[in-house]
């Protein structure tokens, strides 16, 4: 368990909780901490241990039925969101985990407030909820592309210069409310470099089995790279709190990304001191009686 504790401690170096000044440029996409490329097998082994431990903790979370965990994954296209979710959550019982991918809003979703489509998917007690993108798209995509905001049918007098600060306030309030209801919120920005994103997009073109993942619009979005980086920086700085922190995870090396995400989730659940429910004396007597009855059966 010592190595896993070290991984948990390592994940904290990428944690942003609003208690210190934050600049995105201080976090490097190709960082691998104390690990080098030759240490990839070690990182994969640690990730598997984190995945196994996460499965154990999720079982207790489900049995205890008091807390829930909300995991938000954000990042540019090809930053590794899908693979991080698949690898880190691979050992979790599907009954106790729900994954939602939020894409372009439907007409029904546009007829509601900007938080509605995500809040109705918040995890029940005892479950882990994973959001692939989230309500943060409404202070990222909608901010970089004004035409997206225009589709949201807001009264013109409400679209002021303060709209992004107001949305940050709303998000902080929502996450504070969720925390007070026993929903542990952890947010991850997969920090990929523009250079690495280019290679991954080219890979999607070169490999027929990945062609379906490529969208021609992805190339056009690269023209807005700096605007997106500023939007991510502002959103993280404005919404990072000790109760609902962000993790700015290096994403150029997927093996390291998965280790940090897995270790951070284990760290979050370990902090809850989860345990299986204890039976009362009466329940234990009933259990013993049931055992004897079963053992007498022929």
XYZ file of C-alpha atoms in Angstrom:
298
model
C 0.000 0.000 0.000
C 2.998 2.286 0.450
C 3.396 2.807 -3.311
C -0.269 3.673 -3.634
C 0.037 6.189 -0.813
C 2.922 7.760 -2.723
C 0.752 7.946 -5.846
C -2.016 9.628 -3.853
C 0.491 12.144 -2.545
C 1.756 12.704 -6.086
C -1.778 13.445 -7.318
C -2.058 16.245 -4.759
C 0.709 18.167 -6.522
C -1.755 18.778 -9.368
C -4.604 19.802 -7.075
C -5.934 23.359 -7.293
C -8.253 24.308 -4.429
C -8.310 28.106 -4.490
C -6.017 28.562 -1.522
C -3.038 29.661 -3.630
C -2.652 31.687 -6.814
C -3.236 29.670 -9.966
C -1.715 30.022 -13.423
C -2.251 27.358 -16.055
C 1.235 27.987 -17.413
C 2.670 26.621 -14.154
C 1.379 23.157 -15.106
C 3.167 21.411 -17.959
C 1.264 18.955 -20.202
C 4.263 16.629 -20.576
C 5.123 16.495 -16.867
C 5.553 13.021 -15.399
C 6.646 13.992 -11.895
C 9.433 11.734 -10.641
C 8.679 9.122 -13.302
C 10.449 8.868 -16.645
C 9.405 7.224 -19.885
C 11.198 4.051 -18.796
C 8.988 4.008 -15.700
C 5.793 3.546 -17.718
C 5.419 -0.112 -16.600
C 5.675 1.035 -12.976
C 2.991 3.660 -13.583
C 0.730 1.082 -15.227
C 1.169 -1.255 -12.255
C 0.326 1.555 -9.828
C -2.704 2.503 -11.924
C -3.952 -1.086 -11.702
C -3.510 -1.005 -7.934
C -5.434 2.272 -7.793
C -8.171 0.732 -9.944
C -8.382 -2.307 -7.657
C -8.511 -0.113 -4.561
C -11.146 2.086 -6.181
C -13.300 -1.010 -6.731
C -12.977 -1.951 -3.039
C -13.893 1.549 -1.907
C -16.796 1.750 -4.337
C -18.219 -1.458 -2.853
C -18.169 0.129 0.607
C -19.580 3.366 -0.783
C -22.497 1.438 -2.282
C -23.106 -0.592 0.880
C -22.909 2.376 3.227
C -25.353 4.371 1.060
C -24.475 7.757 2.569
C -22.043 9.461 0.226
C -21.697 9.711 -3.540
C -18.818 10.796 -5.772
C -19.165 13.132 -8.750
C -16.227 13.105 -11.177
C -16.042 15.804 -13.846
C -13.601 15.306 -16.749
C -12.834 18.309 -18.957
C -10.261 18.878 -21.664
C -9.666 19.766 -25.265
C -10.569 17.248 -27.953
C -8.158 14.272 -28.003
C -6.946 15.028 -24.476
C -7.750 11.434 -23.440
C -11.031 11.835 -21.579
C -12.611 8.623 -22.897
C -9.580 6.424 -22.275
C -8.994 7.865 -18.804
C -12.564 7.047 -17.830
C -12.405 3.568 -19.365
C -9.106 2.601 -17.761
C -9.579 4.100 -14.304
C -13.146 2.879 -13.863
C -12.532 -0.545 -15.423
C -12.767 -2.445 -12.130
C -15.783 -0.665 -10.670
C -19.065 -2.567 -10.413
C -21.350 -1.174 -13.163
C -24.239 -1.182 -10.673
C -22.453 1.483 -8.660
C -21.183 3.706 -11.459
C -22.869 5.892 -14.064
C -21.093 7.647 -16.944
C -22.666 10.506 -18.884
C -21.205 12.180 -21.990
C -22.566 15.676 -22.571
C -22.435 16.716 -26.190
C -24.302 19.388 -28.154
C -27.458 20.357 -26.187
C -30.812 19.147 -27.480
C -33.792 21.446 -28.040
C -35.247 20.257 -24.727
C -32.005 21.050 -22.894
C -31.828 24.504 -24.470
C -35.280 25.227 -23.058
C -33.878 24.860 -19.519
C -31.236 26.663 -17.488
C -27.596 25.916 -18.311
C -27.140 23.610 -15.312
C -30.294 21.519 -15.779
C -29.105 18.735 -18.058
C -26.200 17.923 -15.727
C -27.840 18.344 -12.331
C -30.543 15.809 -13.172
C -27.738 13.272 -13.663
C -26.067 13.803 -10.289
C -25.218 10.440 -8.687
C -27.473 8.823 -6.120
C -26.132 7.986 -2.681
C -23.721 5.080 -2.859
C -22.807 5.671 -6.495
C -20.021 7.207 -8.555
C -21.129 9.539 -11.327
C -18.682 10.404 -14.110
C -19.326 13.338 -16.445
C -17.432 13.387 -19.745
C -17.697 17.164 -20.182
C -20.225 18.958 -18.001
C -21.853 22.285 -17.180
C -18.363 23.776 -17.492
C -18.911 23.726 -21.254
C -21.194 26.716 -20.628
C -18.234 28.838 -19.487
C -15.832 27.351 -22.035
C -17.408 26.636 -25.424
C -20.157 29.224 -24.934
C -17.532 31.800 -24.000
C -15.133 31.152 -26.861
C -17.957 30.876 -29.412
C -20.602 33.610 -28.892
C -22.904 31.919 -31.404
C -23.346 29.061 -28.910
C -24.511 31.464 -26.209
C -26.951 32.982 -28.716
C -28.758 29.620 -29.061
C -29.592 29.524 -25.349
C -32.624 31.809 -25.651
C -31.659 34.064 -22.762
C -33.464 37.408 -22.497
C -31.103 39.975 -24.055
C -31.005 42.104 -20.915
C -29.477 39.150 -19.018
C -26.557 38.757 -21.403
C -24.257 41.314 -19.834
C -20.494 41.700 -19.463
C -20.833 39.915 -16.105
C -22.462 36.773 -17.476
C -19.334 34.619 -17.054
C -18.715 35.805 -13.508
C -22.380 35.163 -12.763
C -22.096 31.638 -14.140
C -18.997 31.028 -12.052
C -20.987 32.137 -8.997
C -23.816 29.772 -9.926
C -21.409 26.856 -10.392
C -19.714 27.510 -7.052
C -23.105 27.644 -5.371
C -24.208 24.400 -7.038
C -21.049 22.554 -6.015
C -21.281 23.925 -2.480
C -24.871 22.685 -2.311
C -23.875 19.256 -3.677
C -21.090 18.966 -1.118
C -23.517 19.759 1.682
C -25.739 16.913 0.480
C -22.964 14.319 0.680
C -21.838 14.494 -2.962
C -18.044 14.591 -3.119
C -17.034 16.657 -6.158
C -13.705 16.160 -7.934
C -12.882 17.945 -11.204
C -10.147 17.051 -13.688
C -8.739 19.164 -16.502
C -6.718 16.936 -18.831
C -3.998 19.362 -19.828
C -2.833 18.301 -23.295
C -0.407 20.349 -25.395
C -1.308 21.658 -28.833
C 1.556 19.632 -30.304
C 0.350 16.366 -28.766
C -3.242 17.049 -29.771
C -2.085 17.427 -33.383
C -0.412 13.999 -33.301
C -3.508 12.363 -31.827
C -5.784 13.954 -34.430
C -3.462 12.749 -37.194
C -3.623 9.287 -35.606
C -7.397 9.318 -35.846
C -7.086 9.999 -39.566
C -4.358 7.423 -40.171
C -6.026 4.502 -38.373
C -9.297 3.395 -40.045
C -10.666 2.088 -36.773
C -10.358 5.576 -35.304
C -11.779 7.524 -38.253
C -15.179 7.697 -36.584
C -13.673 9.713 -33.721
C -12.373 12.436 -36.029
C -14.479 15.494 -36.667
C -13.437 18.041 -39.284
C -14.413 20.775 -36.849
C -11.619 19.668 -34.497
C -9.039 21.215 -36.837
C -10.884 24.539 -36.897
C -11.066 24.634 -33.109
C -7.263 24.669 -32.966
C -7.403 28.264 -34.206
C -9.033 29.133 -30.878
C -6.438 27.337 -28.744
C -5.316 30.394 -26.784
C -8.890 31.497 -26.155
C -9.721 28.052 -24.765
C -6.638 28.065 -22.552
C -7.667 31.432 -21.099
C -11.225 30.184 -20.600
C -10.003 27.049 -18.793
C -7.675 29.111 -16.619
C -10.449 31.531 -15.639
C -12.924 28.724 -14.936
C -10.479 26.760 -12.782
C -9.359 29.841 -10.877
C -12.946 30.949 -10.234
C -14.403 27.585 -9.158
C -11.585 25.764 -7.361
C -12.382 25.352 -3.657
C -11.108 23.047 -0.903
C -14.423 21.164 -1.045
C -14.560 20.819 -4.843
C -10.988 21.080 -6.132
C -9.651 20.837 -9.640
C -6.786 18.610 -10.725
C -4.762 20.008 -13.634
C -3.513 16.674 -14.933
C -0.627 16.401 -17.434
C -2.174 14.678 -20.454
C 0.585 14.303 -23.034
C 1.466 10.869 -21.600
C -1.709 8.859 -21.153
C -0.073 6.360 -18.821
C 0.699 9.175 -16.397
C -2.717 10.797 -16.798
C -4.477 7.600 -15.758
C -2.240 7.185 -12.721
C -2.949 10.692 -11.437
C -6.710 10.473 -12.015
C -6.941 7.038 -10.380
C -4.821 8.049 -7.385
C -6.823 11.253 -6.878
C -10.116 9.329 -6.838
C -8.747 6.823 -4.349
C -7.569 9.762 -2.241
C -11.068 11.290 -2.311
C -12.821 8.094 -1.219
C -10.205 7.229 1.396
C -10.927 10.572 3.057
C -14.522 9.447 3.747
C -13.442 6.543 5.975
C -15.969 4.263 4.331
C -17.064 1.055 6.056
C -19.606 -1.685 5.594
C -22.754 -1.171 7.704
C -22.644 -2.791 11.148
C -25.566 -5.021 12.099
C -27.407 -4.574 15.344
C -27.517 -7.385 17.928
C -31.007 -8.310 16.811
C -29.896 -8.448 13.183
C -26.902 -10.591 14.107
C -29.209 -13.021 15.957
C -31.417 -13.204 12.869
C -28.332 -13.827 10.763
C -27.238 -16.701 13.000
C -30.728 -18.182 12.919
C -30.743 -18.001 9.115
C -27.349 -19.681 8.993
C -28.504 -22.543 11.201
C -31.647 -22.985 9.127
C -29.625 -23.164 5.930
C -27.169 -25.630 7.395
C -30.016 -27.957 8.515
C -31.369 -28.140 4.996
C -30.891 -31.494 3.202
